[in-house]
mmCIF file of C-alpha atoms in Angstrom:
data_model
loop_
_atom_site.group_PDB
_atom_site.id
_atom_site.type_symbol
_atom_site.label_atom_id
_atom_site.label_comp_id
_atom_site.label_asym_id
_atom_site.label_seq_id
_atom_site.Cartn_x
_atom_site.Cartn_y
_atom_site.Cartn_z
ATOM 1 C CA MET A 18 19.737 12.282 24.296
ATOM 2 C CA GLU A 19 18.606 9.748 21.735
ATOM 3 C CA GLU A 20 17.311 11.178 18.488
ATOM 4 C CA LYS A 21 13.597 10.938 17.981
ATOM 5 C CA LYS A 22 12.679 8.584 14.961
ATOM 6 C CA ILE A 23 9.571 7.394 13.191
ATOM 7 C CA MET A 24 9.638 4.130 11.465
ATOM 8 C CA THR A 25 13.287 3.835 12.462
ATOM 9 C CA MET A 26 14.166 7.211 10.306
ATOM 10 C CA PRO A 27 15.189 10.496 11.761
ATOM 11 C CA MET A 28 12.388 13.162 12.145
ATOM 12 C CA LYS A 29 13.730 15.043 9.063
ATOM 13 C CA PHE A 30 12.741 12.250 6.666
ATOM 14 C CA PHE A 31 9.268 12.156 8.233
ATOM 15 C CA TRP A 32 8.482 16.016 7.789
ATOM 16 C CA SER A 33 10.163 15.825 4.165
ATOM 17 C CA VAL A 34 7.231 13.229 3.089
ATOM 18 C CA VAL A 35 4.723 15.246 5.012
ATOM 19 C CA ILE A 36 5.734 18.569 3.272
ATOM 20 C CA VAL A 37 5.999 16.911 -0.147
ATOM 21 C CA CYS A 38 2.385 15.634 0.112
ATOM 22 C CA ILE A 39 0.963 18.909 1.452
ATOM 23 C CA LEU A 40 2.693 20.861 -1.616
ATOM 24 C CA GLY A 41 1.258 18.198 -3.826
ATOM 25 C CA ILE A 42 -2.216 18.822 -2.421
ATOM 26 C CA ILE A 43 -1.888 22.835 -2.683
ATOM 27 C CA ILE A 44 -0.822 22.506 -6.421
ATOM 28 C CA GLY A 45 -3.283 20.057 -7.214
ATOM 29 C CA SER A 46 -6.148 22.030 -5.492
ATOM 30 C CA VAL A 47 -5.292 24.591 -8.038
ATOM 31 C CA TRP A 48 -4.293 22.557 -11.243
ATOM 32 C CA ASP A 49 -5.748 18.985 -10.755
ATOM 33 C CA PHE A 50 -7.714 18.752 -13.931
ATOM 34 C CA ASN A 51 -5.037 20.555 -16.011
ATOM 35 C CA ILE A 52 -2.261 18.037 -14.851
ATOM 36 C CA ASN A 53 -4.118 15.240 -15.850
ATOM 37 C CA VAL A 54 -4.926 16.682 -19.191
ATOM 38 C CA ALA A 55 -1.096 16.974 -19.505
ATOM 39 C CA LEU A 56 0.080 13.620 -18.201
ATOM 40 C CA ALA A 57 -3.106 11.166 -18.808
ATOM 41 C CA ASN A 58 -1.960 8.610 -21.716
ATOM 42 C CA LYS A 59 -2.813 4.978 -21.190
ATOM 43 C CA THR A 60 0.023 2.671 -22.087
ATOM 44 C CA ASP A 61 0.447 -1.239 -21.891
ATOM 45 C CA ILE A 62 3.294 -0.993 -19.585
ATOM 46 C CA GLY A 63 1.403 1.610 -17.224
ATOM 47 C CA ALA A 64 -1.536 -0.845 -17.339
ATOM 48 C CA PHE A 65 1.105 -3.882 -16.354
ATOM 49 C CA PHE A 66 2.389 -1.720 -13.424
ATOM 50 C CA ALA A 67 -0.848 -0.576 -12.371
ATOM 51 C CA THR A 68 -1.819 -4.256 -11.858
ATOM 52 C CA TYR A 69 1.163 -5.800 -10.600
ATOM 53 C CA GLY A 70 2.793 -2.842 -8.871
ATOM 54 C CA SER A 71 1.074 -3.425 -5.584
ATOM 55 C CA TYR A 72 2.779 -6.955 -5.388
ATOM 56 C CA PHE A 73 5.695 -5.285 -3.774
ATOM 57 C CA SER A 74 3.908 -3.432 -1.147
ATOM 58 C CA TYR A 75 1.887 -6.560 -0.381
ATOM 59 C CA CYS A 76 5.164 -8.543 0.120
ATOM 60 C CA LEU A 77 5.376 -6.695 3.412
ATOM 61 C CA TYR A 78 2.427 -8.829 4.803
ATOM 62 C CA PRO A 79 4.145 -12.080 4.609
ATOM 63 C CA ALA A 80 7.395 -10.350 5.585
ATOM 64 C CA ALA A 81 5.575 -9.098 8.915
ATOM 65 C CA GLY A 82 4.315 -12.807 9.377
ATOM 66 C CA ALA A 83 8.031 -13.725 9.381
ATOM 67 C CA CYS A 84 8.722 -11.158 11.926
ATOM 68 C CA PHE A 85 6.044 -12.703 14.039
ATOM 69 C CA PHE A 86 7.250 -16.041 13.702
ATOM 70 C CA VAL A 87 10.839 -15.437 14.533
ATOM 71 C CA GLY A 88 9.880 -13.285 17.460
ATOM 72 C CA LEU A 89 7.269 -15.853 18.739
ATOM 73 C CA LYS A 90 9.619 -18.788 18.369
ATOM 74 C CA LYS A 91 12.378 -17.032 20.129
ATOM 75 C CA LYS A 92 10.071 -16.655 23.074
ATOM 76 C CA GLY A 93 9.582 -20.325 23.632
ATOM 77 C CA GLU A 94 7.886 -23.316 22.428
ATOM 78 C CA LYS A 95 4.565 -22.497 23.857
ATOM 79 C CA TYR A 96 4.337 -19.812 21.176
ATOM 80 C CA ASN A 97 5.019 -22.321 18.321
ATOM 81 C CA MET A 98 1.575 -22.775 17.349
ATOM 82 C CA LEU A 99 0.666 -18.948 17.393
ATOM 83 C CA ALA A 100 3.928 -18.324 15.386
ATOM 84 C CA TRP A 101 2.623 -20.799 12.473
ATOM 85 C CA VAL A 102 -0.972 -19.454 12.608
ATOM 86 C CA LEU A 103 0.311 -15.710 12.285
ATOM 87 C CA VAL A 104 2.786 -16.290 9.395
ATOM 88 C CA ILE A 105 0.208 -18.254 7.365
ATOM 89 C CA LEU A 106 -2.478 -15.548 8.091
ATOM 90 C CA CYS A 107 -0.146 -12.790 6.977
ATOM 91 C CA TRP A 108 0.816 -14.827 3.792
ATOM 92 C CA PHE A 109 -3.054 -15.242 3.131
ATOM 93 C CA MET A 110 -3.605 -11.509 3.493
ATOM 94 C CA ALA A 111 -1.106 -10.865 0.881
ATOM 95 C CA VAL A 112 -2.946 -13.428 -1.458
ATOM 96 C CA TYR A 113 -6.315 -12.099 -0.381
ATOM 97 C CA TYR A 114 -6.001 -8.619 -1.200
ATOM 98 C CA SER A 115 -4.148 -9.074 -4.348
ATOM 99 C CA ASN A 116 -6.833 -11.332 -5.599
ATOM 100 C CA SER A 117 -9.468 -8.932 -4.615
ATOM 101 C CA TYR A 118 -8.081 -5.980 -6.451
ATOM 102 C CA ASN A 119 -6.260 -7.333 -9.226
ATOM 103 C CA GLY A 120 -7.688 -10.892 -9.597
ATOM 104 C CA LYS A 121 -9.958 -10.052 -12.576
ATOM 105 C CA THR A 122 -6.873 -9.030 -14.659
ATOM 106 C CA VAL A 123 -5.150 -12.363 -13.619
ATOM 107 C CA ARG A 124 -8.374 -14.677 -14.251
ATOM 108 C CA ALA A 125 -8.455 -13.103 -17.667
ATOM 109 C CA LEU A 126 -4.908 -14.072 -18.108
ATOM 110 C CA PHE A 127 -6.073 -17.588 -17.667
ATOM 111 C CA ASN A 128 -8.913 -17.120 -19.850
ATOM 112 C CA TYR A 129 -11.464 -17.672 -17.280
ATOM 113 C CA THR A 130 -15.018 -16.472 -17.881
ATOM 114 C CA ALA A 131 -17.542 -16.813 -14.976
ATOM 115 C CA GLY A 132 -20.298 -19.155 -15.479
ATOM 116 C CA GLU A 133 -18.435 -20.746 -18.715
ATOM 117 C CA SER A 134 -15.112 -21.902 -17.747
ATOM 118 C CA SER A 135 -14.056 -24.801 -15.380
ATOM 119 C CA PRO A 136 -13.885 -23.790 -11.908
ATOM 120 C CA PHE A 137 -10.146 -25.128 -11.752
ATOM 121 C CA LEU A 138 -9.197 -22.097 -13.960
ATOM 122 C CA SER A 139 -10.405 -19.873 -11.179
ATOM 123 C CA ILE A 140 -8.541 -21.750 -8.599
ATOM 124 C CA LEU A 141 -5.429 -21.539 -10.601
ATOM 125 C CA SER A 142 -5.479 -17.602 -10.935
ATOM 126 C CA TRP A 143 -5.774 -17.778 -6.936
ATOM 127 C CA LEU A 144 -2.743 -20.183 -6.716
ATOM 128 C CA PHE A 145 -0.937 -17.666 -9.040
ATOM 129 C CA TRP A 146 -0.908 -15.255 -6.340
ATOM 130 C CA ALA A 147 -0.378 -17.772 -3.385
ATOM 131 C CA VAL A 148 2.947 -18.660 -5.383
ATOM 132 C CA LEU A 149 3.980 -15.391 -5.821
ATOM 133 C CA TYR A 150 3.936 -14.573 -2.227
ATOM 134 C CA GLY A 151 5.065 -17.993 -1.129
ATOM 135 C CA TRP A 152 8.782 -17.312 -1.102
ATOM 136 C CA VAL A 153 8.711 -14.182 1.086
ATOM 137 C CA PRO A 154 8.411 -15.662 4.499
ATOM 138 C CA PHE A 155 10.950 -18.284 3.868
ATOM 139 C CA VAL A 156 13.500 -15.688 2.838
ATOM 140 C CA VAL A 157 12.767 -13.061 5.444
ATOM 141 C CA VAL A 158 12.864 -15.529 8.391
ATOM 142 C CA ARG A 159 16.572 -16.202 7.313
ATOM 143 C CA LEU A 160 17.467 -12.439 7.205
ATOM 144 C CA LEU A 161 16.034 -11.348 10.555
ATOM 145 C CA ASN A 162 18.131 -10.805 13.797
ATOM 146 C CA ASP A 163 16.144 -12.702 16.502
ATOM 147 C CA ALA A 164 18.363 -10.803 19.390
ATOM 148 C CA ASP A 165 15.229 -8.814 20.074
ATOM 149 C CA PRO A 166 12.052 -10.803 19.787
ATOM 150 C CA ASP A 167 9.799 -7.923 21.336
ATOM 151 C CA LYS A 168 10.879 -5.547 18.398
ATOM 152 C CA LEU A 169 10.196 -8.122 15.881
ATOM 153 C CA ILE A 170 6.782 -8.909 17.113
ATOM 154 C CA ALA A 171 6.231 -5.002 17.345
ATOM 155 C CA VAL A 172 7.423 -4.426 13.591
ATOM 156 C CA GLY A 173 5.254 -7.308 12.537
ATOM 157 C CA ALA A 174 2.115 -6.024 14.306
ATOM 158 C CA ALA A 175 2.780 -2.372 13.112
ATOM 159 C CA ILE A 176 2.805 -3.420 9.330
ATOM 160 C CA ILE A 177 -0.321 -5.578 9.849
ATOM 161 C CA VAL A 178 -2.427 -3.416 11.966
ATOM 162 C CA ALA A 179 -1.556 -0.032 10.124
ATOM 163 C CA GLY A 180 -1.965 -1.930 6.746
ATOM 164 C CA ILE A 181 -5.467 -2.788 7.670
ATOM 165 C CA ALA A 182 -6.279 0.594 9.119
ATOM 166 C CA ALA A 183 -5.172 2.607 6.336
ATOM 167 C CA ASP A 184 -7.210 0.452 3.839
ATOM 168 C CA ASN A 185 -10.286 0.783 5.910
ATOM 169 C CA VAL A 186 -9.975 4.482 6.317
ATOM 170 C CA ASN A 187 -9.405 5.071 2.492
ATOM 171 C CA LEU A 188 -12.325 3.036 1.751
ATOM 172 C CA TRP A 189 -14.452 5.030 4.099
ATOM 173 C CA LEU A 190 -13.075 8.420 2.750
ATOM 174 C CA LYS A 191 -13.898 7.160 -0.825
ATOM 175 C CA GLN A 192 -17.512 6.975 -0.109
ATOM 176 C CA VAL A 193 -17.314 10.243 1.916
ATOM 177 C CA GLY A 194 -15.970 12.141 -1.047
ATOM 178 C CA SER A 195 -17.399 10.121 -3.908
ATOM 179 C CA ARG A 196 -15.378 12.291 -6.442
ATOM 180 C CA PRO A 197 -15.536 11.387 -10.031
ATOM 181 C CA ARG A 198 -12.339 9.773 -11.614
ATOM 182 C CA TYR A 199 -10.652 11.456 -14.616
ATOM 183 C CA LYS A 200 -11.138 8.337 -16.711
ATOM 184 C CA TYR A 201 -14.956 8.706 -16.181
ATOM 185 C CA LEU A 202 -14.967 12.602 -16.787
ATOM 186 C CA ILE A 203 -13.381 12.034 -20.287
ATOM 187 C CA THR A 204 -16.011 9.943 -21.357
ATOM 188 C CA LEU A 205 -18.403 13.025 -21.198
ATOM 189 C CA ASP A 206 -18.853 15.614 -23.709
ATOM 190 C CA ASP A 207 -18.000 18.341 -21.207
ATOM 191 C CA PRO A 208 -15.666 16.692 -18.701
ATOM 192 C CA MET A 209 -15.311 20.102 -16.890
ATOM 193 C CA SER A 210 -19.107 20.078 -16.154
ATOM 194 C CA GLU A 211 -18.842 17.224 -13.700
ATOM 195 C CA PHE A 212 -15.400 17.804 -12.496
ATOM 196 C CA ARG A 213 -15.271 18.344 -8.466
ATOM 197 C CA ASN A 214 -12.318 19.365 -6.385
ATOM 198 C CA TRP A 215 -11.381 17.033 -3.492
ATOM 199 C CA TRP A 216 -13.161 19.086 -0.833
ATOM 200 C CA GLN A 217 -16.506 19.188 -2.832
ATOM 201 C CA MET A 218 -17.673 15.942 -1.387
ATOM 202 C CA ILE A 219 -21.085 14.313 -1.872
ATOM 203 C CA PRO A 220 -20.971 11.617 0.778
ATOM 204 C CA ASN A 221 -22.470 8.089 -0.156
ATOM 205 C CA LEU A 222 -22.905 9.060 -4.034
ATOM 206 C CA ALA A 223 -20.476 6.485 -5.302
ATOM 207 C CA GLY A 224 -22.281 3.383 -3.920
ATOM 208 C CA SER A 225 -20.725 0.619 -5.566
ATOM 209 C CA ASP A 226 -19.766 2.628 -8.636
ATOM 210 C CA ASP A 227 -15.969 2.648 -8.951
ATOM 211 C CA SER A 228 -16.065 5.547 -11.271
ATOM 212 C CA PHE A 229 -16.968 7.840 -8.277
ATOM 213 C CA LYS A 230 -14.007 6.805 -6.145
ATOM 214 C CA SER A 231 -11.128 8.945 -7.015
ATOM 215 C CA TRP A 232 -10.299 10.745 -3.678
ATOM 216 C CA PRO A 233 -8.119 9.599 -1.821
ATOM 217 C CA SER A 234 -6.296 6.806 -4.019
ATOM 218 C CA GLY A 235 -6.637 3.481 -2.706
ATOM 219 C CA ASN A 236 -3.635 2.392 -4.782
ATOM 220 C CA MET A 237 -1.489 4.939 -3.078
ATOM 221 C CA THR A 238 -2.636 3.503 0.373
ATOM 222 C CA ILE A 239 -1.206 0.087 -1.023
ATOM 223 C CA ALA A 240 2.192 1.855 -2.352
ATOM 224 C CA SER A 241 2.712 3.866 0.552
ATOM 225 C CA MET A 242 2.947 0.627 2.761
ATOM 226 C CA MET A 243 6.499 0.698 1.438
ATOM 227 C CA PHE A 244 7.427 3.320 3.789
ATOM 228 C CA ALA A 245 7.447 0.573 6.319
ATOM 229 C CA LEU A 246 10.573 -0.832 4.692
ATOM 230 C CA PRO A 247 12.837 0.594 6.784
ATOM 231 C CA MET A 248 11.412 -0.982 9.959
ATOM 232 C CA LEU A 249 12.014 -4.381 8.281
ATOM 233 C CA THR A 250 15.752 -3.798 7.353
ATOM 234 C CA ASP A 251 16.164 -2.543 10.988
ATOM 235 C CA VAL A 252 15.435 -5.831 12.298
ATOM 236 C CA PHE A 253 17.591 -7.680 9.668
ATOM 237 C CA LYS A 254 21.113 -9.179 10.482
ATOM 238 C CA ASN A 255 23.825 -6.559 10.188
ATOM 239 C CA ARG A 256 21.618 -3.703 10.458
ATOM 240 C CA SER A 257 22.832 -0.325 9.679
ATOM 241 C CA GLU A 258 21.559 3.319 9.442
ATOM 242 C CA ARG A 259 22.710 3.392 5.741
ATOM 243 C CA LYS A 260 20.651 0.389 4.928
ATOM 244 C CA ASN A 261 17.523 1.868 6.525
ATOM 245 C CA ILE A 262 18.114 4.999 4.475
ATOM 246 C CA VAL A 263 18.466 2.999 1.082
ATOM 247 C CA ALA A 264 15.282 1.196 2.036
ATOM 248 C CA PHE A 265 13.506 4.835 2.935
ATOM 249 C CA VAL A 266 14.882 6.069 -0.834
ATOM 250 C CA ILE A 267 13.704 3.031 -2.469
ATOM 251 C CA ALA A 268 10.278 3.337 -0.908
ATOM 252 C CA CYS A 269 10.363 7.120 -2.040
ATOM 253 C CA ILE A 270 11.042 6.378 -5.749
ATOM 254 C CA PHE A 271 8.446 3.523 -5.595
ATOM 255 C CA VAL A 272 5.705 5.633 -4.254
ATOM 256 C CA ILE A 273 6.693 8.490 -6.712
ATOM 257 C CA VAL A 274 6.552 6.073 -9.706
ATOM 258 C CA TYR A 275 3.455 4.677 -8.484
ATOM 259 C CA GLY A 276 1.788 8.190 -8.122
ATOM 260 C CA TYR A 277 2.757 9.093 -11.775
ATOM 261 C CA ASN A 278 1.179 5.786 -12.805
ATOM 262 C CA ARG A 279 -2.128 6.470 -11.206
ATOM 263 C CA ILE A 280 -2.342 10.149 -13.058
ATOM 264 C CA HIS A 281 -0.877 8.584 -16.141
ATOM 265 C CA MET A 282 -3.428 6.012 -16.282
ATOM 266 C CA THR A 283 -6.405 8.346 -15.806
ATOM 267 C CA ASN A 284 -7.334 6.793 -12.390
ATOM 268 C CA HIS A 285 -6.613 9.574 -10.072
ATOM 269 C CA PHE A 286 -5.628 13.280 -9.737
ATOM 270 C CA LEU A 287 -2.886 14.798 -8.072
ATOM 271 C CA THR A 288 -4.538 15.428 -4.750
ATOM 272 C CA ASP A 289 -5.900 11.988 -4.592
ATOM 273 C CA VAL A 290 -2.495 10.745 -4.946
ATOM 274 C CA CYS A 291 -0.920 13.023 -2.267
ATOM 275 C CA PHE A 292 -3.871 12.559 0.244
ATOM 276 C CA GLY A 293 -3.614 8.734 -0.165
ATOM 277 C CA THR A 294 -0.004 8.892 0.547
ATOM 278 C CA LEU A 295 -0.186 11.139 3.393
ATOM 279 C CA ILE A 296 -3.093 9.396 5.204
ATOM 280 C CA THR A 297 -1.274 6.260 4.915
ATOM 281 C CA TYR A 298 2.016 7.596 6.041
ATOM 282 C CA LEU A 299 0.616 9.309 9.016
ATOM 283 C CA ILE A 300 -1.293 5.922 10.084
ATOM 284 C CA TYR A 301 1.727 3.947 9.907
ATOM 285 C CA SER A 302 3.639 6.670 11.795
ATOM 286 C CA VAL A 303 1.252 6.782 14.682
ATOM 287 C CA ILE A 304 0.693 3.035 14.837
ATOM 288 C CA SER A 305 4.440 1.919 14.372
ATOM 289 C CA THR A 306 5.561 4.524 17.244
ATOM 290 C CA ALA A 307 2.895 3.021 19.511
ATOM 291 C CA PHE A 308 4.057 -0.632 18.977
ATOM 292 C CA MET A 309 7.607 0.532 19.116
ATOM 293 C CA LYS A 310 7.086 2.086 22.616
ATOM 294 C CA VAL A 311 5.314 -1.058 23.894
ATOM 295 C CA ALA A 312 8.149 -3.150 22.783
ATOM 296 C CA LYS A 313 10.820 -1.114 24.639
ATOM 297 C CA SER A 314 8.924 -0.928 27.841
#
């Protein structure tokens, strides 16, 4: 009997992630504030990683586009136009999300000031992201094995659909929770007076105020996309279980470092980090399983 897998990994890997997240939620539910007091310490390297760390996760979008491209091209010439449209769209998604979440920092890098600087500088800051992601589909296309085009298309679809779903679920939950961030609390004379645990939700209090959008962590939604990496290595040429495990370990290390960074930089609590990771991981697990079943049928 074939062993059941989630995102190409045996069930024990799936449960290890779920259990660690749940333990983190339990610990954070008791000591969230104290953990931030102990770990919070803004640094330049931490700020750099907070801005550009998401780049590695968003590379999965153009990589998904490459899966679409190779899979559809393999199915015949009538899919050529769709293949090109999807690979460009997936590349654009990575550029769009990076520019939306971190564009302000890059525009500052180019000394752009809205209403004062030349519009060319704004365009240049957008092109910065376009170039950063431009190489990904070209490289991934050469690494992919086109023996099973349906599987390639399923992997590409799973990455894109789950990524969009996780992002929107997270944005909705942030409004539902409207939890004050630690970086806001420490500006008060009595931080504990405004501290709320994750279950003490005040729906829609946040509005557009980012200071009240701590739970769950949106950046961990982005970081946890990396758990889809083994699905990608599984459709590479010369695939192996060992390579998939290495990809999973890389994803775990990246998520842990990213989670520490969110706490270290005063942006989130431990429960924010663990909920963001768990929600995204479960969404990717369910959606990828559904797409892979369709590909096999």
